Amino acid sequence: MSRATQTALVRDDRTTYEAAAGAAVGLSGVAFVVGLAALVGAVEIGDPVAGVELSVALGAVLLALGLAVVGFGVASRLGFVDAAPQPSAGVVAAVAFTAIWFAAGVTAAGAAGIGTVGRLGVGTVLGGGAFAVTALPREDVGSTVPAGAVAVLCGLALVTGVVGPGWERALAGYNATLFGDTVVPAVVLFASLATGWSAAKAYGGFGARGRNVGAYVLIYLVVGSILAVLVGLVAFVTAKGLPGLLNGVGVGGETLVRWPFLTNGAGLLADVAGVFPALVGTVWLVIGAVLFAVPTGVGAAVFLSEYAEQGRFTGAVEVATNGLWSTPSIVFGLFGAAFLIPRFGNQKSLIAGMLTLGFMLLPLVLITSREAILAVPDEYRDASAALGVSKWQTIRSVVLPAAIPGVTTGVILGVGRIAGETAPILLTMGGGVLPAKSAAPNVLSGFRLSASPPFVSNPALLEATSALPYQLYALITAGLSGNIRNPQEYAWGLALTLLLVVLAFYAVGIATRYYFRRKLHQ
Amino acid sequence: MSLTTSRTDWRAGIERRLTRTREFVDDADPEALAVVIASMGSLLTAFVGFLLASPWTAVPLGAFLIATGYGWVRHQALVARAVTFAMTTVTLVTLGLIVVFIFAESIPAFRYEAASVFGVSVPGLGMFAQTRWDAVSDPVRYSLLPMIHGTVMVTAIATLVAGPLGVAAALFIAEIAPPRVRELVKPGIEILAGIPSIVYGFIGFTVINPWASDAFALNGGSTYLFVGMVVGLMALPTVVSVAEDALTSVPDVMKNGSLALGATDWQSMTSITLPAAFSGVSAAVLLGVGRAIGETMAATVMLAGIPRISDPLVNVFYGYETLTSLIARGYGSANGVHESALFAAGVVLFVTVLCLSLGSQYIEARMRRRLGGAE
């Protein structure tokens, strides 16, 4: 705070500096995007750009960025611009740059053919140097010089062609080889991150504000990449799966809409192989799991939040619920295989799959229902009790209706999660790789009464049945081949169907939440 | 001294409960009580019958439905209370059954892999004292070490991906994002949690593995590196949502105080919000680690399925087998001790993840107490 007296309130001489730093951030972003494109193969690092190879051009950009970043730091240190740096760049930055320069030293020494001890030595010297440069001088130098030097080093390696197209290095003992095609983009990504952060700090004038800007740039980048991955994944699966999914779709004819991929089995006779049995299997699976888990979970939530006294019992239930929530799905599968299968005819069956998924769904329903019931204001209960309404009547006609939005949302999202589960049904439900249409379970008309125990039976529930995620797994383990015309296209169509089923549940769940929330705030 | 008081407390507690039960029984309508007892008794009988795999299970189950149905019409309040109580015990019973059945099935493998230490035979020690897993050719051994190594490799890489990215995204959602952006990013991350693991595995198998094989000139495309990155992406939503809960539970007055002193947003985050929510955020990372350990399908589809330890130990360019993929791949074709050994792998997984879950719950409870001002 003592600096406040020395610093002018309005810094009018910084506009050029800020513009330059902002441009450096933008250029780093461009380099990052181009590096990413090169990594996924959208562009080749050998492509000509302005008369030189792309990798050389990128190297030149990194070189310029590195020098610019060092320039920002030096300009601030020499007092040409009015920044507000702190005495040191801080421990976090120092440790990060130590690690980076240690790694750079080890790699460079390894490339030069120095032995293990020598490599560690070079790494230690460079890492120590980076620590000293980062931690000891004022912040404006400490957070620019090491970052800029990294970029300069990387840029030099690319410009001089030490690393470039056609470069390769076998990693002795690792059974892998590094090629320029992957190393150059990785180097560009890394160096542009360093310069981008450093330039963002310079843009903010170092100090608290500079750190703010630098951190925000990184966080926005992280969130942007997560969303990009999400959109990319969905778009990729859609693009790959649409030909299979829409194969033979038409309007008119015997039925109103023909969609053979969804209404056919995968037999030899079908003109278009479809996923009907697996789709029906997934539907029944979800219905069975919901019938078991939702009443149980909601009832338990009611008891826990309305009847039970907070004590050892509720604590134990809570711990058990959270424990069940984090139990791996394959362990549920093992449990179903050991517990349910011997009790339902000693073979993989639809009902074993239903109950296994029901056990998985139970903690999700319980946790969300309990939150929803606890969120109902106590005034509601008090008002009802003041009218002389009994406790159960209050729960039934006041608490539960008020909690229904939360419960519904939780159930739908939970169902979306278990509809895509593969591991539990792999062990308990099985089914064929390419089931024919006749393999679709016919649960409703399958119930049989008999005079001997167990009195009620349903063969459809006791048979191994396919479901969408299981069929995808079975196709992959069969090497994406089978007695159908185009197994690759079929598998992608199947993946897209599964994704759409699950995402539909999520979309409905999220939409329900919005609907009820807006209704609540009206 | 303290022992005797706790014992008398305990006795007083039981006595209090007994009196309360007696009062409750005296108050309640005898017919309602009879119905509830009949209903709960038949439910218990049905459960025992199911445990014993008796074909007569349907009889008490039917009796339960009839008694409950009758009671629902005549004595709804009491029956509802009894039934919801029975539903509450389901989670405890399920967890108990999982423990009993998985452990029981794994006993033959633990017996088979007994090894003696100082002349004392310790069952199961052979699974961790040597590195050979071979269920077919002699000597048949069931070491879990190769798979544990694989799980550790995948989980470590996944945590490196999911931890920092997850915490950064949680900070963004909880502190930085303007409301409209948050309403877009939050569902997006929820949807990321919804993409089925087999779809990730399918993309890994058809796209990433061939690409990696080509880009690094590998023998086959299976690598712990990329399996770990994919699993990290899958564990990311768990980290984000739990960490975000922890960050938003920090009282606003603390942040406002810091901002009022002239601190920047980032300063308030690093010196107020993150330290206050530190335990919650670390619980989030622990839960993410648990998810990564238990992730099955992507690992099964992308890994090579050879139970071997890579050489050198930290070689991320090999991808052999994890505990989860071992079970998913081997179950069905295995029998006898081999099948039992798969259950032993399940026991290791279950115990590890349960410990992580308990640890994170303890941390969260402590944080809640502290923010509540009790500590």
CSV table of C-alpha atoms in Angstrom, one decimal, chain B:
chain,number,residue,atom,x,y,z
B,1,MET,CA,-13.9,-42.7,34.9
B,2,SER,CA,-14.8,-41.7,31.4
B,3,LEU,CA,-15.4,-45.4,30.6
B,4,THR,CA,-18.0,-45.8,33.4
B,5,THR,CA,-19.8,-42.6,32.4
B,6,SER,CA,-19.9,-43.7,28.7
B,7,ARG,CA,-21.2,-47.0,29.8
B,8,THR,CA,-24.0,-45.5,31.9
B,9,ASP,CA,-24.7,-43.1,29.0
B,10,TRP,CA,-25.1,-46.0,26.8
B,11,ARG,CA,-27.4,-47.8,29.2
B,12,ALA,CA,-29.5,-44.7,29.7
B,13,GLY,CA,-29.7,-44.3,26.0
B,14,ILE,CA,-31.1,-47.9,25.6
B,15,GLU,CA,-33.5,-47.4,28.5
B,16,ARG,CA,-34.7,-44.1,27.0
B,17,ARG,CA,-35.2,-45.8,23.7
B,18,LEU,CA,-37.1,-48.7,25.3
B,19,THR,CA,-39.4,-46.4,27.2
B,20,ARG,CA,-40.1,-44.4,24.0
B,21,THR,CA,-40.8,-47.6,22.1
B,22,ARG,CA,-43.1,-48.8,24.9
B,23,GLU,CA,-45.0,-45.4,24.9
B,24,PHE,CA,-45.2,-45.6,21.1
B,25,VAL,CA,-46.6,-49.1,21.2
B,26,ASP,CA,-49.1,-48.1,23.9
B,27,ASP,CA,-50.2,-45.1,21.8
B,28,ALA,CA,-50.6,-46.9,18.5
B,29,ASP,CA,-53.7,-48.6,17.3
B,30,PRO,CA,-53.2,-52.3,18.0
B,31,GLU,CA,-54.6,-53.3,14.6
B,32,ALA,CA,-52.3,-50.9,12.8
B,33,LEU,CA,-49.4,-52.3,14.8
B,34,ALA,CA,-50.3,-55.8,13.8
B,35,VAL,CA,-50.5,-54.9,10.2
B,36,VAL,CA,-47.1,-53.2,10.3
B,37,ILE,CA,-45.6,-56.2,12.1
B,38,ALA,CA,-47.1,-58.6,9.6
B,39,SER,CA,-45.8,-56.5,6.7
B,40,MET,CA,-42.3,-56.0,8.0
B,41,GLY,CA,-42.1,-59.7,9.1
B,42,SER,CA,-43.0,-60.9,5.7
B,43,LEU,CA,-40.6,-58.5,4.0
B,44,LEU,CA,-37.8,-59.9,6.2
B,45,THR,CA,-38.9,-63.4,5.5
B,46,ALA,CA,-38.9,-62.7,1.7
B,47,PHE,CA,-35.4,-61.2,2.0
B,48,VAL,CA,-34.1,-64.3,3.9
B,49,GLY,CA,-35.8,-66.5,1.3
B,50,PHE,CA,-34.1,-64.6,-1.5
B,51,LEU,CA,-30.8,-64.9,0.2
B,52,LEU,CA,-31.3,-68.7,0.5
B,53,ALA,CA,-32.4,-68.7,-3.2
B,54,SER,CA,-35.6,-70.4,-2.1
B,55,PRO,CA,-38.3,-70.9,-4.8
B,56,TRP,CA,-40.9,-70.0,-2.1
B,57,THR,CA,-39.7,-66.4,-1.9
B,58,ALA,CA,-42.8,-65.3,-3.8
B,59,VAL,CA,-45.1,-66.3,-0.9
B,60,PRO,CA,-43.8,-63.9,1.8
B,61,LEU,CA,-43.3,-61.3,-0.9
B,62,GLY,CA,-47.0,-61.6,-1.8
B,63,ALA,CA,-47.9,-61.5,1.9
B,64,PHE,CA,-45.8,-58.3,2.2
B,65,LEU,CA,-47.6,-56.7,-0.7
B,66,ILE,CA,-51.1,-57.7,0.7
B,67,ALA,CA,-50.3,-56.6,4.2
B,68,THR,CA,-48.8,-53.3,3.0
B,69,GLY,CA,-51.7,-52.7,0.6
B,70,TYR,CA,-54.3,-53.3,3.3
B,71,GLY,CA,-52.3,-51.1,5.8
B,72,TRP,CA,-51.9,-48.3,3.2
B,73,VAL,CA,-55.7,-48.1,2.9
B,74,ARG,CA,-56.4,-48.3,6.6
B,75,HIS,CA,-53.4,-47.0,8.5
B,76,GLN,CA,-51.4,-45.0,6.0
B,77,ALA,CA,-49.3,-42.9,8.4
B,78,LEU,CA,-47.8,-45.8,10.3
B,79,VAL,CA,-47.3,-48.1,7.3
B,80,ALA,CA,-45.7,-45.2,5.4
B,81,ARG,CA,-43.3,-44.7,8.2
B,82,ALA,CA,-42.4,-48.4,8.4
B,83,VAL,CA,-42.0,-48.8,4.7
B,84,THR,CA,-39.8,-45.7,4.3
B,85,PHE,CA,-37.7,-47.1,7.2
B,86,ALA,CA,-37.3,-50.4,5.3
B,87,MET,CA,-36.3,-48.5,2.2
B,88,THR,CA,-33.7,-46.6,4.2
B,89,THR,CA,-32.1,-49.8,5.3
B,90,VAL,CA,-31.7,-50.9,1.7
B,91,THR,CA,-28.5,-48.8,1.1
B,92,LEU,CA,-26.9,-50.3,4.3
B,93,VAL,CA,-28.0,-53.8,3.3
B,94,THR,CA,-26.7,-53.3,-0.3
B,95,LEU,CA,-23.3,-52.1,0.9
B,96,GLY,CA,-23.2,-55.0,3.4
B,97,LEU,CA,-24.1,-57.6,0.7
B,98,ILE,CA,-21.5,-56.2,-1.7
B,99,VAL,CA,-18.9,-56.6,1.0
B,100,VAL,CA,-20.0,-60.1,1.9
B,101,PHE,CA,-20.4,-61.5,-1.6
B,102,ILE,CA,-17.3,-60.0,-3.2
B,103,PHE,CA,-15.1,-61.1,-0.2
B,104,ALA,CA,-16.7,-64.5,-0.1
B,105,GLU,CA,-16.1,-65.1,-3.8
B,106,SER,CA,-12.5,-64.0,-3.5
B,107,ILE,CA,-11.5,-66.4,-0.7
B,108,PRO,CA,-10.4,-69.3,-2.9
B,109,ALA,CA,-7.9,-67.0,-4.7
B,110,PHE,CA,-6.6,-65.6,-1.5
B,111,ARG,CA,-6.1,-69.2,-0.2
B,112,TYR,CA,-4.4,-70.2,-3.4
B,113,GLU,CA,-2.0,-67.3,-3.3
B,114,ALA,CA,-1.0,-67.8,0.3
B,115,ALA,CA,2.7,-67.2,1.1
B,116,SER,CA,4.5,-67.8,4.3
B,117,VAL,CA,6.3,-65.1,6.2
B,118,PHE,CA,8.5,-66.3,9.1
B,119,GLY,CA,6.7,-69.7,8.9
B,120,VAL,CA,3.3,-68.1,9.1
B,121,SER,CA,1.1,-68.6,6.1
B,122,VAL,CA,-0.6,-65.3,5.1
B,123,PRO,CA,-3.4,-65.8,2.6
B,124,GLY,CA,-3.3,-63.5,-0.4
B,125,LEU,CA,0.3,-62.4,0.1
B,126,GLY,CA,1.4,-64.1,-3.0
B,127,MET,CA,-0.7,-61.7,-5.0
B,128,PHE,CA,1.5,-58.8,-3.9
B,129,ALA,CA,4.9,-60.5,-3.4
B,130,GLN,CA,5.6,-61.7,-7.0
B,131,THR,CA,4.6,-60.3,-10.4
B,132,ARG,CA,3.4,-63.3,-12.4
B,133,TRP,CA,-0.3,-63.5,-13.5
B,134,ASP,CA,-0.9,-66.5,-15.7
B,135,ALA,CA,-4.2,-68.4,-15.4
B,136,VAL,CA,-3.4,-70.9,-18.2
B,137,SER,CA,0.2,-72.2,-18.3
B,138,ASP,CA,2.2,-73.5,-15.4
B,139,PRO,CA,3.1,-72.2,-12.9
B,140,VAL,CA,-0.4,-70.8,-12.6
B,141,ARG,CA,-0.1,-67.6,-10.5
B,142,TYR,CA,-2.4,-64.7,-9.8
B,143,SER,CA,-0.3,-61.7,-9.0
B,144,LEU,CA,-2.3,-58.5,-9.0
B,145,LEU,CA,0.9,-56.3,-9.1
B,146,PRO,CA,0.9,-55.8,-12.9
B,147,MET,CA,-2.7,-54.6,-12.8
B,148,ILE,CA,-2.1,-52.4,-9.8
B,149,HIS,CA,0.8,-50.9,-11.6
B,150,GLY,CA,-1.4,-50.2,-14.6
B,151,THR,CA,-4.2,-48.7,-12.5
B,152,VAL,CA,-1.6,-46.5,-10.8
B,153,MET,CA,-0.2,-45.3,-14.1
B,154,VAL,CA,-3.6,-44.5,-15.6
B,155,THR,CA,-4.9,-42.9,-12.4
B,156,ALA,CA,-1.7,-40.7,-12.0
B,157,ILE,CA,-2.0,-39.4,-15.6
B,158,ALA,CA,-5.8,-38.9,-15.2
B,159,THR,CA,-5.3,-37.0,-12.0
B,160,LEU,CA,-2.7,-34.7,-13.7
B,161,VAL,CA,-5.4,-34.0,-16.3
B,162,ALA,CA,-8.5,-33.8,-14.2
B,163,GLY,CA,-7.1,-32.1,-11.0
B,164,PRO,CA,-5.7,-28.8,-12.4
B,165,LEU,CA,-8.3,-28.5,-15.2
B,166,GLY,CA,-11.1,-29.4,-12.9
B,167,VAL,CA,-10.2,-27.0,-10.2
B,168,ALA,CA,-9.6,-24.2,-12.8
B,169,ALA,CA,-13.1,-24.9,-14.3
B,170,ALA,CA,-14.7,-25.0,-10.9
B,171,LEU,CA,-13.1,-21.6,-10.0
B,172,PHE,CA,-14.4,-20.3,-13.3
B,173,ILE,CA,-18.0,-21.4,-12.7
B,174,ALA,CA,-18.1,-20.5,-9.0
B,175,GLU,CA,-16.2,-17.1,-9.1
B,176,ILE,CA,-15.3,-15.8,-12.5
B,177,ALA,CA,-18.0,-16.5,-15.0
B,178,PRO,CA,-20.8,-14.0,-15.6
B,179,PRO,CA,-24.2,-15.5,-14.9
B,180,ARG,CA,-25.1,-16.1,-18.5
B,181,VAL,CA,-21.8,-17.8,-19.3
B,182,ARG,CA,-22.2,-20.0,-16.2
B,183,GLU,CA,-25.6,-21.1,-17.3
B,184,LEU,CA,-23.9,-22.4,-20.5
B,185,VAL,CA,-20.7,-23.9,-19.0
B,186,LYS,CA,-22.3,-25.8,-16.1
B,187,PRO,CA,-24.7,-27.9,-18.2
B,188,GLY,CA,-21.9,-28.4,-20.6
B,189,ILE,CA,-19.7,-30.0,-18.0
B,190,GLU,CA,-22.7,-32.0,-16.7
B,191,ILE,CA,-23.2,-33.4,-20.3
B,192,LEU,CA,-19.5,-34.3,-20.4
B,193,ALA,CA,-20.3,-36.5,-17.4
B,194,GLY,CA,-23.1,-38.1,-19.4
B,195,ILE,CA,-21.1,-39.3,-22.4
B,196,PRO,CA,-21.0,-43.1,-21.9
B,197,SER,CA,-17.6,-44.5,-21.1
B,198,ILE,CA,-17.9,-47.0,-23.9
B,199,VAL,CA,-18.3,-44.1,-26.4
B,200,TYR,CA,-15.0,-42.7,-25.1
B,201,GLY,CA,-13.6,-46.2,-25.4
B,202,PHE,CA,-14.9,-46.6,-29.0
B,203,ILE,CA,-13.3,-43.2,-30.0
B,204,GLY,CA,-10.1,-44.2,-28.3
B,205,PHE,CA,-10.1,-47.6,-30.0
B,206,THR,CA,-10.9,-46.4,-33.5
B,207,VAL,CA,-9.2,-43.0,-33.5
B,208,ILE,CA,-6.7,-42.3,-30.7
B,209,ASN,CA,-5.0,-45.7,-30.7
B,210,PRO,CA,-4.3,-45.8,-34.4
B,211,TRP,CA,-3.2,-42.2,-34.3
B,212,ALA,CA,-0.8,-42.8,-31.3
B,213,SER,CA,0.5,-45.9,-33.0
B,214,ASP,CA,1.3,-43.9,-36.1
B,215,ALA,CA,2.6,-40.7,-34.3
B,216,PHE,CA,5.0,-42.5,-32.0
B,217,ALA,CA,5.8,-45.6,-34.1
B,218,LEU,CA,4.5,-47.9,-31.3
B,219,ASN,CA,4.0,-51.7,-31.4
B,220,GLY,CA,0.2,-51.6,-31.3
B,221,GLY,CA,-1.6,-48.4,-30.2
B,222,SER,CA,-2.3,-49.1,-26.5
B,223,THR,CA,-0.7,-46.6,-24.2
B,224,TYR,CA,-1.2,-45.7,-20.6
B,225,LEU,CA,-0.6,-42.1,-21.7
B,226,PHE,CA,-3.7,-41.8,-23.8
B,227,VAL,CA,-5.9,-44.1,-21.7
B,228,GLY,CA,-5.0,-41.9,-18.7
B,229,MET,CA,-5.9,-38.7,-20.6
B,230,VAL,CA,-9.3,-40.1,-21.7
B,231,VAL,CA,-10.0,-41.4,-18.2
B,232,GLY,CA,-8.9,-37.9,-16.8
B,233,LEU,CA,-11.5,-36.3,-19.1
B,234,MET,CA,-14.1,-38.7,-17.7
B,235,ALA,CA,-13.2,-37.9,-14.1
B,236,LEU,CA,-13.1,-34.2,-14.8
B,237,PRO,CA,-16.9,-33.5,-14.3
B,238,THR,CA,-16.8,-35.1,-10.9
B,239,VAL,CA,-13.9,-32.9,-9.8
B,240,VAL,CA,-15.6,-29.8,-11.2
B,241,SER,CA,-19.0,-30.3,-9.6
B,242,VAL,CA,-17.7,-31.2,-6.1
B,243,ALA,CA,-15.1,-28.5,-6.1
B,244,GLU,CA,-17.6,-25.9,-7.3
B,245,ASP,CA,-19.9,-26.9,-4.5
B,246,ALA,CA,-17.1,-26.4,-2.0
B,247,LEU,CA,-16.1,-23.0,-3.5
B,248,THR,CA,-19.7,-21.7,-3.5
B,249,SER,CA,-20.1,-22.8,0.1
B,250,VAL,CA,-17.5,-20.3,1.2
B,251,PRO,CA,-19.6,-17.5,2.7
B,252,ASP,CA,-19.8,-14.4,0.5
B,253,VAL,CA,-19.0,-12.1,3.5
B,254,MET,CA,-15.4,-13.5,3.5
B,255,LYS,CA,-14.9,-12.7,-0.2
B,256,ASN,CA,-16.6,-9.3,0.0
B,257,GLY,CA,-14.4,-8.4,2.9
B,258,SER,CA,-11.3,-9.1,0.8
B,259,LEU,CA,-12.7,-7.2,-2.2
B,260,ALA,CA,-13.5,-4.3,0.0
B,261,LEU,CA,-9.9,-4.1,1.1
B,262,GLY,CA,-9.0,-3.4,-2.6
B,263,ALA,CA,-7.8,-6.9,-3.5
B,264,THR,CA,-8.3,-8.1,-7.0
B,265,ASP,CA,-10.6,-11.1,-7.8
B,266,TRP,CA,-7.6,-13.4,-8.3
B,267,GLN,CA,-6.1,-12.3,-5.0
B,268,SER,CA,-9.4,-13.0,-3.2
B,269,MET,CA,-9.6,-16.3,-4.8
B,270,THR,CA,-6.1,-17.4,-4.0
B,271,SER,CA,-5.9,-16.0,-0.5
B,272,ILE,CA,-9.5,-16.3,0.7
B,273,THR,CA,-11.7,-18.6,-1.3
B,274,LEU,CA,-9.3,-21.4,-2.1
B,275,PRO,CA,-7.7,-21.7,1.3
B,276,ALA,CA,-11.2,-21.6,3.0
B,277,ALA,CA,-12.5,-24.3,0.5
B,278,PHE,CA,-9.2,-26.2,0.4
B,279,SER,CA,-10.5,-29.3,2.1
B,280,GLY,CA,-13.6,-29.4,-0.1
B,281,VAL,CA,-11.4,-29.0,-3.2
B,282,SER,CA,-9.1,-31.7,-2.1
B,283,ALA,CA,-12.1,-33.9,-1.4
B,284,ALA,CA,-13.2,-33.2,-5.0
B,285,VAL,CA,-9.8,-34.3,-6.3
B,286,LEU,CA,-10.0,-37.5,-4.1
B,287,LEU,CA,-13.4,-38.3,-5.6
B,288,GLY,CA,-12.0,-37.7,-9.1
B,289,VAL,CA,-9.1,-40.1,-8.3
B,290,GLY,CA,-11.7,-42.7,-7.2
B,291,ARG,CA,-13.6,-42.3,-10.4
B,292,ALA,CA,-10.4,-42.7,-12.4
B,293,ILE,CA,-9.5,-45.8,-10.5
B,294,GLY,CA,-12.9,-47.4,-11.1
B,295,GLU,CA,-13.2,-46.4,-14.8
B,296,THR,CA,-13.6,-49.6,-16.8
B,297,MET,CA,-14.7,-49.6,-20.3
B,298,ALA,CA,-12.3,-47.1,-21.9
B,299,ALA,CA,-9.4,-48.9,-20.3
B,300,THR,CA,-10.7,-52.3,-21.4
B,301,VAL,CA,-11.2,-51.3,-25.0
B,302,MET,CA,-8.0,-49.3,-25.3
B,303,LEU,CA,-5.5,-51.4,-23.4
B,304,ALA,CA,-3.7,-54.4,-24.8
B,305,GLY,CA,-4.8,-56.8,-22.1
B,306,ILE,CA,-1.5,-58.3,-21.2
B,307,PRO,CA,-0.9,-58.7,-17.5
B,308,ARG,CA,2.7,-57.5,-17.4
B,309,ILE,CA,4.6,-54.6,-15.8
B,310,SER,CA,6.1,-52.2,-18.3
B,311,ASP,CA,9.8,-51.7,-18.4
B,312,PRO,CA,11.0,-49.1,-17.4
B,313,LEU,CA,8.3,-48.7,-14.7
B,314,VAL,CA,7.2,-45.2,-15.8
B,315,ASN,CA,7.0,-46.0,-19.5
B,316,VAL,CA,3.7,-44.4,-20.5
B,317,PHE,CA,4.0,-45.7,-24.1
B,318,TYR,CA,3.0,-49.2,-23.0
B,319,GLY,CA,-0.6,-50.0,-22.2
B,320,TYR,CA,-1.1,-53.4,-20.7
B,321,GLU,CA,-3.9,-53.9,-18.1
B,322,THR,CA,-5.6,-52.3,-15.2
B,323,LEU,CA,-7.6,-53.9,-12.4
B,324,THR,CA,-10.9,-52.9,-13.9
B,325,SER,CA,-10.1,-54.0,-17.4
B,326,LEU,CA,-8.8,-57.3,-16.1
B,327,ILE,CA,-12.2,-58.1,-14.6
B,328,ALA,CA,-14.2,-56.8,-17.6
B,329,ARG,CA,-12.0,-58.8,-20.0
B,330,GLY,CA,-11.7,-62.0,-18.1
B,331,TYR,CA,-15.1,-62.5,-16.5
B,332,GLY,CA,-17.2,-65.0,-18.3
B,333,SER,CA,-14.4,-67.1,-19.7
B,334,ALA,CA,-12.9,-67.6,-16.3
B,335,ASN,CA,-13.9,-70.2,-13.7
B,336,GLY,CA,-12.6,-71.7,-10.5
B,337,VAL,CA,-9.7,-70.0,-8.8
B,338,HIS,CA,-9.2,-67.7,-11.9
B,339,GLU,CA,-12.7,-66.3,-11.4
B,340,SER,CA,-12.1,-65.9,-7.7
B,341,ALA,CA,-8.9,-64.0,-8.5
B,342,LEU,CA,-11.0,-61.6,-10.5
B,343,PHE,CA,-13.1,-61.1,-7.4
B,344,ALA,CA,-9.9,-60.5,-5.5
B,345,ALA,CA,-9.1,-57.7,-8.0
B,346,GLY,CA,-12.6,-56.3,-7.3
B,347,VAL,CA,-11.9,-56.4,-3.6
B,348,VAL,CA,-8.8,-54.4,-4.0
B,349,LEU,CA,-10.7,-51.8,-6.2
B,350,PHE,CA,-13.6,-51.7,-3.8
B,351,VAL,CA,-11.5,-51.2,-0.7
B,352,THR,CA,-9.3,-48.5,-2.3
B,353,VAL,CA,-12.2,-46.5,-3.6
B,354,LEU,CA,-14.2,-46.9,-0.4
B,355,CYS,CA,-11.2,-45.6,1.5
B,356,LEU,CA,-11.0,-42.6,-0.8
B,357,SER,CA,-14.7,-42.0,-0.4
B,358,LEU,CA,-14.5,-42.1,3.4
B,359,GLY,CA,-11.5,-39.9,3.3
B,360,SER,CA,-13.2,-37.2,1.2
B,361,GLN,CA,-16.3,-37.4,3.4
B,362,TYR,CA,-14.3,-36.9,6.5
B,363,ILE,CA,-12.5,-33.9,4.9
B,364,GLU,CA,-15.8,-32.4,3.8
B,365,ALA,CA,-17.4,-32.9,7.2
B,366,ARG,CA,-14.4,-31.1,8.8
B,367,MET,CA,-14.7,-28.2,6.3
B,368,ARG,CA,-18.4,-27.8,7.0
B,369,ARG,CA,-17.8,-27.7,10.7
B,370,ARG,CA,-15.0,-25.2,10.3
B,371,LEU,CA,-17.0,-22.9,8.0
B,372,GLY,CA,-19.9,-23.2,10.4
B,373,GLY,CA,-17.7,-21.7,13.0
B,374,ALA,CA,-17.5,-24.7,15.4
B,375,GLU,CA,-13.7,-25.0,15.1
